[in-house]
Every structure is written in C-alpha cells, then in structure tokens.
PDB file of C-alpha atoms in Angstrom:
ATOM      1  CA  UNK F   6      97.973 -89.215 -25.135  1.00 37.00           C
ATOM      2  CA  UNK F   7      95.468 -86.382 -24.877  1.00 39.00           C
ATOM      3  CA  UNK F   8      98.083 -83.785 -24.415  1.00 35.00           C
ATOM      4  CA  UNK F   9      96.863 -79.604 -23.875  1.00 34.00           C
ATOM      5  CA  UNK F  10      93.993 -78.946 -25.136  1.00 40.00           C
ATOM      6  CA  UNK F  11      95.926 -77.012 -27.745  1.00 41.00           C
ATOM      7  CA  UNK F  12      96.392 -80.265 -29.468  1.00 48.00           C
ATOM      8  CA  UNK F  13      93.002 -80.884 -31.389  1.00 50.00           C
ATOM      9  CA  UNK F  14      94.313 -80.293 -35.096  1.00 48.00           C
ATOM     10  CA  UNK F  15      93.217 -77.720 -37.226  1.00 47.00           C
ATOM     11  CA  UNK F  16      94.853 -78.713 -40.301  1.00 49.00           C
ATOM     12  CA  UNK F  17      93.045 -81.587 -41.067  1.00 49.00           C
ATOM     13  CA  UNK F  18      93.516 -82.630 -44.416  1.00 50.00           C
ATOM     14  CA  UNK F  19      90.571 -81.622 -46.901  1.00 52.00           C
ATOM     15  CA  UNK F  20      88.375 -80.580 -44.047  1.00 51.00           C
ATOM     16  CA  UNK F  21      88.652 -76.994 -43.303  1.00 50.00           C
ATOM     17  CA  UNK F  22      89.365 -75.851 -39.631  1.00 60.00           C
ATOM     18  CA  UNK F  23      89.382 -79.500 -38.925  1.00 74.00           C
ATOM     19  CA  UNK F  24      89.118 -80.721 -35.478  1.00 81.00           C
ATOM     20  CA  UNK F  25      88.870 -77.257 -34.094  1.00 83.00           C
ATOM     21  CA  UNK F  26      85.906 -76.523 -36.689  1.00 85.00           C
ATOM     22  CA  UNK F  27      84.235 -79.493 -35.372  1.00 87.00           C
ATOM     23  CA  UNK F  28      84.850 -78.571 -32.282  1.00 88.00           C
ATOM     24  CA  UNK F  29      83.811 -74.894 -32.096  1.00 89.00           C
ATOM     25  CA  UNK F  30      80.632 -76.775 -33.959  1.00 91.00           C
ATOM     26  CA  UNK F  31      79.724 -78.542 -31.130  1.00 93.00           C
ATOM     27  CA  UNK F  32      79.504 -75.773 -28.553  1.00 92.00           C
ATOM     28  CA  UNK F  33      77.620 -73.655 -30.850  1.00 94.00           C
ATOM     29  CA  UNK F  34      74.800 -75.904 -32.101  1.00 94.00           C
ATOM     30  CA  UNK F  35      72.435 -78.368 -30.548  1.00 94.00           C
ATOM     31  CA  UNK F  36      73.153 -80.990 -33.179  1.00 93.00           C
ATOM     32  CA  UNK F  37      76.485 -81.705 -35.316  1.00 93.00           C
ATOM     33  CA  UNK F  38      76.489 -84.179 -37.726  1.00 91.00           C
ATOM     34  CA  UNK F  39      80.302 -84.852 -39.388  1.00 87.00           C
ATOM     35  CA  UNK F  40      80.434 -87.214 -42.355  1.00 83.00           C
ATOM     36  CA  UNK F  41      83.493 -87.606 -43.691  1.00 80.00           C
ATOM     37  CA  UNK F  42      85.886 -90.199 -44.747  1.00 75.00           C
ATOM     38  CA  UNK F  43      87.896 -92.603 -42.524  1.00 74.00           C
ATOM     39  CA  UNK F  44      91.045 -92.115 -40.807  1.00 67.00           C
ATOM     40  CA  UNK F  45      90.965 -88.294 -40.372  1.00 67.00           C
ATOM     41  CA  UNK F  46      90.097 -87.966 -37.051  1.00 76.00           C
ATOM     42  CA  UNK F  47      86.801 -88.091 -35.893  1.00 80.00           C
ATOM     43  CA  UNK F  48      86.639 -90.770 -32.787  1.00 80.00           C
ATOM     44  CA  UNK F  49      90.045 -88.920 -31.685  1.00 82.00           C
ATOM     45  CA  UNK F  50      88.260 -85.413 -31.848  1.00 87.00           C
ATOM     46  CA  UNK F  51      85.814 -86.710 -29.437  1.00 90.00           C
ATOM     47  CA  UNK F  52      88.342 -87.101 -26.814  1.00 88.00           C
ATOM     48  CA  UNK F  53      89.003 -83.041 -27.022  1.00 87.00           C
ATOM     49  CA  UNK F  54      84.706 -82.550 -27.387  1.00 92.00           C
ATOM     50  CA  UNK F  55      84.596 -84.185 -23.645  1.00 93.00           C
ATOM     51  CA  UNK F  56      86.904 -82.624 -22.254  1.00 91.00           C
ATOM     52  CA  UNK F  57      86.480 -79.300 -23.418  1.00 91.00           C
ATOM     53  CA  UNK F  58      82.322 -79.367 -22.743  1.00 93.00           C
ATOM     54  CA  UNK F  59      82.814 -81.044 -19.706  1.00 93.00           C
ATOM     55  CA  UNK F  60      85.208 -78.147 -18.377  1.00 92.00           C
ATOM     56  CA  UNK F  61      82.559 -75.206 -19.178  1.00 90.00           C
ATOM     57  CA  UNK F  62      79.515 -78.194 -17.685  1.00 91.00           C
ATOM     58  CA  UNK F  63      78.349 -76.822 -14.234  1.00 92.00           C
ATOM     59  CA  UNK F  64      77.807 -79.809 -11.605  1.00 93.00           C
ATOM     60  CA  UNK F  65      78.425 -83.137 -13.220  1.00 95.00           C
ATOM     61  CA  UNK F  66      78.752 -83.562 -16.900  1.00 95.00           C
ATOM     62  CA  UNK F  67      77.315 -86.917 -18.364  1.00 95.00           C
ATOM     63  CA  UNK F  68      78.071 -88.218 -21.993  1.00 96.00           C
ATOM     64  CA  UNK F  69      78.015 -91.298 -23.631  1.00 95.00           C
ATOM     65  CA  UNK F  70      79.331 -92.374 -26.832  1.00 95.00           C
ATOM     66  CA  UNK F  71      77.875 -95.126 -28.715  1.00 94.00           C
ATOM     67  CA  UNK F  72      79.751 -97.769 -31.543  1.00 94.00           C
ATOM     68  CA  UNK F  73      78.260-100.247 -33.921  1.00 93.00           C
ATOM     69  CA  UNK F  74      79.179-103.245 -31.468  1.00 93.00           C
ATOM     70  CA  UNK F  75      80.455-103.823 -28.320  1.00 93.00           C
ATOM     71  CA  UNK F  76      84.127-104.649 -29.595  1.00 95.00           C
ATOM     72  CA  UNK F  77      84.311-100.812 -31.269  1.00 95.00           C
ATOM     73  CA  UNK F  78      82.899 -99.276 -27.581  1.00 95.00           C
ATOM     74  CA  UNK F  79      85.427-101.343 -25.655  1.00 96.00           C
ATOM     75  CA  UNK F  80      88.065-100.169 -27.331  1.00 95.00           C
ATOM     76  CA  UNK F  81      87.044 -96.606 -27.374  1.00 95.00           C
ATOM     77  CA  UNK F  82      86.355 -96.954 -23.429  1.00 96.00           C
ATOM     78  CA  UNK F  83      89.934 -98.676 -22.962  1.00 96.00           C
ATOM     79  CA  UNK F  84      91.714 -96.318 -24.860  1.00 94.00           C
ATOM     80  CA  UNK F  85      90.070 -93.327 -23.055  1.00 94.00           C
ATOM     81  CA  UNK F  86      91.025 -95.087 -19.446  1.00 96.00           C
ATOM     82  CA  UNK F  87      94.435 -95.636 -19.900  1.00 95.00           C
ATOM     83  CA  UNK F  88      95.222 -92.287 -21.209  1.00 92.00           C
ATOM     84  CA  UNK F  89      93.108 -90.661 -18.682  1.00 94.00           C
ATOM     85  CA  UNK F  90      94.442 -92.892 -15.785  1.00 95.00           C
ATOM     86  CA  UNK F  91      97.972 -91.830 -16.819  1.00 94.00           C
ATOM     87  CA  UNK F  92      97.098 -88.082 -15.939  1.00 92.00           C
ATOM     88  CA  UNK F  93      95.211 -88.587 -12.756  1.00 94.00           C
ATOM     89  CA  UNK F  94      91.568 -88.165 -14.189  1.00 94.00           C
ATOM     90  CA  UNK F  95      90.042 -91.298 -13.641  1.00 97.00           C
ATOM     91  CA  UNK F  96      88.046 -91.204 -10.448  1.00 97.00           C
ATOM     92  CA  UNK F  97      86.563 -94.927 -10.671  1.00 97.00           C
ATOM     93  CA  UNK F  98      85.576 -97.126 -13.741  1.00 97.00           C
ATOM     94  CA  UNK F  99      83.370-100.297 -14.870  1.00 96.00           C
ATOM     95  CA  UNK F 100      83.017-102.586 -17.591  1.00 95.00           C
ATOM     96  CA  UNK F 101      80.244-104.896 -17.560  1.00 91.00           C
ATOM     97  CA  UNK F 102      78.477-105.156 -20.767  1.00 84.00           C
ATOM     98  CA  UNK F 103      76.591-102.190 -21.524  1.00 87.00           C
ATOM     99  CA  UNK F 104      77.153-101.098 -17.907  1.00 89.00           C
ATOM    100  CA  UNK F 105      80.681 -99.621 -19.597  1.00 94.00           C
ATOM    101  CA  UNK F 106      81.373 -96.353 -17.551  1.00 95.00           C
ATOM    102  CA  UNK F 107      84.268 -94.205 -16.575  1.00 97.00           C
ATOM    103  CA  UNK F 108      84.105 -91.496 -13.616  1.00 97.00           C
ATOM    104  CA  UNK F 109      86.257 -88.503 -13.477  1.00 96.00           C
ATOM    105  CA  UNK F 110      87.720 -85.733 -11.053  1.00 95.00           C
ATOM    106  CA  UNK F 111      86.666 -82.372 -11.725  1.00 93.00           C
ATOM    107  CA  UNK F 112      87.997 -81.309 -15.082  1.00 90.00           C
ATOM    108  CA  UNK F 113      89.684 -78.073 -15.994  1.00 86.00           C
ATOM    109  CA  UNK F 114      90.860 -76.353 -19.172  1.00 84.00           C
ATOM    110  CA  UNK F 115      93.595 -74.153 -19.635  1.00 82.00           C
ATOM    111  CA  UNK F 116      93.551 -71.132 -17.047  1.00 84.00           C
ATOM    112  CA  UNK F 117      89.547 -70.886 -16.682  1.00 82.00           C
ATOM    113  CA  UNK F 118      87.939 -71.184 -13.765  1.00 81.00           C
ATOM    114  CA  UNK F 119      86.904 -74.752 -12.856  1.00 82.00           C
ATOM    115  CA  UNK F 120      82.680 -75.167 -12.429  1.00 87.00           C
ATOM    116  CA  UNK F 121      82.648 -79.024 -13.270  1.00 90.00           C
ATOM    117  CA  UNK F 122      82.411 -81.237  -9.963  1.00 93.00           C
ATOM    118  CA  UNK F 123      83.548 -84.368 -12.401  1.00 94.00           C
ATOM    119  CA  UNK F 124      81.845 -86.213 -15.148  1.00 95.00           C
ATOM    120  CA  UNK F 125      80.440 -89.794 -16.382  1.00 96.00           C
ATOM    121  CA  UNK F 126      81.618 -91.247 -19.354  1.00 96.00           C
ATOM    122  CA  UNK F 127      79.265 -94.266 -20.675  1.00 95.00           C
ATOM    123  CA  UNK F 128      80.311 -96.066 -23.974  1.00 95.00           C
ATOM    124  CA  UNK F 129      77.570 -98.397 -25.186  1.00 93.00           C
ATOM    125  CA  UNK F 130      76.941-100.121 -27.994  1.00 93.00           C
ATOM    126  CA  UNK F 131      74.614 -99.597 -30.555  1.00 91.00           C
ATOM    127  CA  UNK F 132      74.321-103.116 -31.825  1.00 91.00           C
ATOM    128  CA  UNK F 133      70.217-104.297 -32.327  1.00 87.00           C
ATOM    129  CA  UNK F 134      68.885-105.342 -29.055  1.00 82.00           C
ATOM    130  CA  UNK F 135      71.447-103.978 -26.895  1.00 81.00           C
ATOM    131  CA  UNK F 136      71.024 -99.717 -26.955  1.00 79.00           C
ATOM    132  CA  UNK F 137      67.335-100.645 -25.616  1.00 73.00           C
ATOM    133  CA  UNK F 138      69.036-101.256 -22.062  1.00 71.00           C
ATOM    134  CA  UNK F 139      71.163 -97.981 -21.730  1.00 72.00           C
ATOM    135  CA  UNK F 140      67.902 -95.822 -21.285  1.00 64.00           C
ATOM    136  CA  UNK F 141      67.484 -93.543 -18.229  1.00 64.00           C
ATOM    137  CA  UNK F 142      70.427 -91.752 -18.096  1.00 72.00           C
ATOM    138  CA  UNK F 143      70.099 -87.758 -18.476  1.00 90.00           C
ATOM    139  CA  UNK F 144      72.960 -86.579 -20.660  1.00 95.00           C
ATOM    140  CA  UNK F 145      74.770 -83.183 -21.668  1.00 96.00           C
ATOM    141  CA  UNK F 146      76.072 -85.074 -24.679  1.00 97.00           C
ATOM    142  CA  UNK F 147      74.979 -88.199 -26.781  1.00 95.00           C
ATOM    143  CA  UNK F 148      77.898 -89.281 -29.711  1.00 96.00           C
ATOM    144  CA  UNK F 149      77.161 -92.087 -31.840  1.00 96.00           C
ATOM    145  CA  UNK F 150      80.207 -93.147 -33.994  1.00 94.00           C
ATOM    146  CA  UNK F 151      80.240 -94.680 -37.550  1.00 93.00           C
ATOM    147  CA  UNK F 152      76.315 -93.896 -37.411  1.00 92.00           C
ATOM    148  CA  UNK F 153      75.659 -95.071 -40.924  1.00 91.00           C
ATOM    149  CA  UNK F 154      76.249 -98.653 -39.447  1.00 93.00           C
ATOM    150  CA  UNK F 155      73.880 -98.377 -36.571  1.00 94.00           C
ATOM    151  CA  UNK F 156      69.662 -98.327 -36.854  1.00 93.00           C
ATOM    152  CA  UNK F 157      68.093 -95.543 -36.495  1.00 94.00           C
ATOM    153  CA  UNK F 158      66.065 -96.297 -32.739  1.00 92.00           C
ATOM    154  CA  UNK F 159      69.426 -96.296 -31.298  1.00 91.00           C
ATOM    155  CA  UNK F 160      69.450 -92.389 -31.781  1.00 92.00           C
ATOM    156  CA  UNK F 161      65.633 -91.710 -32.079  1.00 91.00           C
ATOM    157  CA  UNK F 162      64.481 -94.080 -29.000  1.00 88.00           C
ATOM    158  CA  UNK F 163      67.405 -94.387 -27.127  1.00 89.00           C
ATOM    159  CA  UNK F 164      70.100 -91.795 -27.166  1.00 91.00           C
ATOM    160  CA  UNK F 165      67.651 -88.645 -28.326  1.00 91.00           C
ATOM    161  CA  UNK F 166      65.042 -88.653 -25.328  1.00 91.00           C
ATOM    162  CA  UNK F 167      68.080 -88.810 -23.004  1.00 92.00           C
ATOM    163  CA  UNK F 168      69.272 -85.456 -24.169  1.00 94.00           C
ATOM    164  CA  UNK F 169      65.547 -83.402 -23.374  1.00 92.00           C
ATOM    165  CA  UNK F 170      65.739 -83.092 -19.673  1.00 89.00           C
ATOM    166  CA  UNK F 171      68.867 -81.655 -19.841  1.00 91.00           C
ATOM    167  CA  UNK F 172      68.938 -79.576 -23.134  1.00 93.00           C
ATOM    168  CA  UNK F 173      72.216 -81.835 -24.156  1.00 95.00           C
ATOM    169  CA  UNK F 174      73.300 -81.689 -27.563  1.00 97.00           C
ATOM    170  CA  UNK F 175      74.171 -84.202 -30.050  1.00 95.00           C
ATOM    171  CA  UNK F 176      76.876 -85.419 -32.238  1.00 95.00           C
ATOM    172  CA  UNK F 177      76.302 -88.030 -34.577  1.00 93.00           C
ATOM    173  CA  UNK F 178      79.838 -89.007 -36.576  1.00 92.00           C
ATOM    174  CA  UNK F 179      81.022 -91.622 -39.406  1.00 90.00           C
ATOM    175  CA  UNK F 180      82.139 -92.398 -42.446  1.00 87.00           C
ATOM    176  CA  UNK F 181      79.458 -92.541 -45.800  1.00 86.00           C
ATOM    177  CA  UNK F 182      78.560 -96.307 -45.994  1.00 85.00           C
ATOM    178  CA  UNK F 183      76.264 -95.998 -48.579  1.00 86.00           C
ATOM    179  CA  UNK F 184      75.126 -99.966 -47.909  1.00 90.00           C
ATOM    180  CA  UNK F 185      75.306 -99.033 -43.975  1.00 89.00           C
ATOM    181  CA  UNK F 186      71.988 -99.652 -42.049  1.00 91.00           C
ATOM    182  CA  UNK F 187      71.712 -96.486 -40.592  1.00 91.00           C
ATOM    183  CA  UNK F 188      72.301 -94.790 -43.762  1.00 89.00           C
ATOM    184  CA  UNK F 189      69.442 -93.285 -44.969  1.00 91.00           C
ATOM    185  CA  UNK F 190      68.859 -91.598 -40.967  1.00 90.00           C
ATOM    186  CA  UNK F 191      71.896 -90.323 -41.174  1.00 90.00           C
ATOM    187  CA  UNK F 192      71.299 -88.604 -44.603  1.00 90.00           C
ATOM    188  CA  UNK F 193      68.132 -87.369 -43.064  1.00 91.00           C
ATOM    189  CA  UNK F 194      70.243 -85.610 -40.343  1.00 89.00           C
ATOM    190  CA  UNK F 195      73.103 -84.224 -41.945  1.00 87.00           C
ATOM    191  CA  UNK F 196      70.492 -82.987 -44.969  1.00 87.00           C
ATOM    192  CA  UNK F 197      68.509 -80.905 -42.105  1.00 86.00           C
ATOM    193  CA  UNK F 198      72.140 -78.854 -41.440  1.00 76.00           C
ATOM    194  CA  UNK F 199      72.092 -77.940 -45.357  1.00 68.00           C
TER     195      UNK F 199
END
C-alpha cells in the first residue's frame, strides 16, 4: 500500500530525516547516492521518489529501476503493479524479460496542479549480459538498487547515457557489501558527494 504521499517516513531509525531526507535529496541534486544498511527502507522509498517526481514531470515521465538479477526486478515490478492496480494507476503493463514495463495514468500529488500526461516504469536487471539490451530509452530517472552487487557498465554504459538527453537524475541505492562487485564504483560515487 502506497498510501498519501504523507506516508514516506521521516523517522527512520539512525538516518536523519529519513525517507523524506532522501527524498527532498533527490529533487534537489542530479545524483543521490544512499548507502546504508538493510531493512530500513530504501527500495520502499523509491515507490514515494516516482511518484512524487513523476507528479512535478511535464509530458511523460520515464524511470527505470534496476536489481542485481531478474528475480529482485520482478519482484520490485510485481509489487509496484498490484499496489498501483489497486488504486486505478496502472494504465497497461508487460513482463517479458528485460522488456519489464508498467504504464500509468497521469499522476497527481496532493492539491497541485497536475502537468504529468502519465509515466513508464521499466525494471531491468542488472545481471552481466543482460543491462546491455535495455539501452535507448531516454529517462527522467535511472535507480539501481543494492548497487554494490551490480558491475559498474550497468550504470556507466547503460543506465548513465540514458539520463543526458533528458537532464534525468540519478539514484544509485544499497547496502555496503564490502565483497560486492560493484563495490569499489559505488565508493567512487558516494566519495564524490563528500
């Protein structure tokens, strides 16, 4: 359940401002990078992120949010239908592979006006081999989740060049896995913020 937009916490524990930090983050700046430890809300928060941005978006909105497999963007891409299909959102859906999308009505927050005309939602995974086929798409947003567990091209050759025709910002999210893959990229990232 998405609930208001009222909902996004900001009393999440240890993390100052919490969701509505992150949140405010992500409107603000071009990049976000949130690295923090599992279980206290990240992958929810994006729910509120969409929503929010795609309210303010002019025309049609397009994000994507990107796991470290298939399994992880499935779930993230059922989860988001159902609740969104509950409230009316949905507009029309797919789930073929990496050809994962879901279409919305116009979205609307609170009591501003409403500029969107609707939005795409792709959720791809960022497994080796299979971000290379997701390119093309211009995006207002790019998320990849648990980043430390995904290589770096999936950000730097696939997810990043979708984001310069359209100014789009990015928000790269996970937990410290020190042995992760993407790792040290990650590191890179959140050390440029410091």
């Amino acid at each position: 359940d998405l609930g208001p937009p009222s909902r996004a916490s900001s009393r999440t524990p240890d993390y100052p401002g919490g969701q509505l930090a992150w949140l405010e983050a992500c409107l603000k700046y071009q990049m976000v990078v949130i690295a923090v430890g599992r279980r206290v809300g990240k992958t929810t928060f994006v729910r509120f992120l969409y929503l929010r941005e795609a309210a303010v978006t002019p025309g049609l909105y397009q994000a994507c949010y990107m796991a470290q497999n298939h399994k992880r963007a499935w779930a993230f891409y059922d989860s988001m239908l159902q609740a969104w299909d509950k409230i009316g959102l949905v507009k029309r859906h797919r789930d073929q592979g990496q050809d994962r999308w879901i279409e919305t009505h116009s979205i609307s927050w609170g009591d501003e006006p409403t500029v969107n005309e609707g939005a795409v939602f792709h959720f791809w995974s960022g497994e080796p081999g299979a971000h290379q086929g997701t390119a093309g798409e211009g995006l207002n947003r790019a998320v990849i989740d648990e980043a430390p567990l995904i290589e770096e091209k999936a950000w730097t050759s696939t997810l990043s060049p979708m984001l310069t025709t359209t100014r789009g910002k990015g928000l790269i999210i996970g937990s410290p896995y020190p042995d992760g893959v993407g790792f040290d990229w990650v590191e890179r990232e959140w050390m440029k913020g410091q």
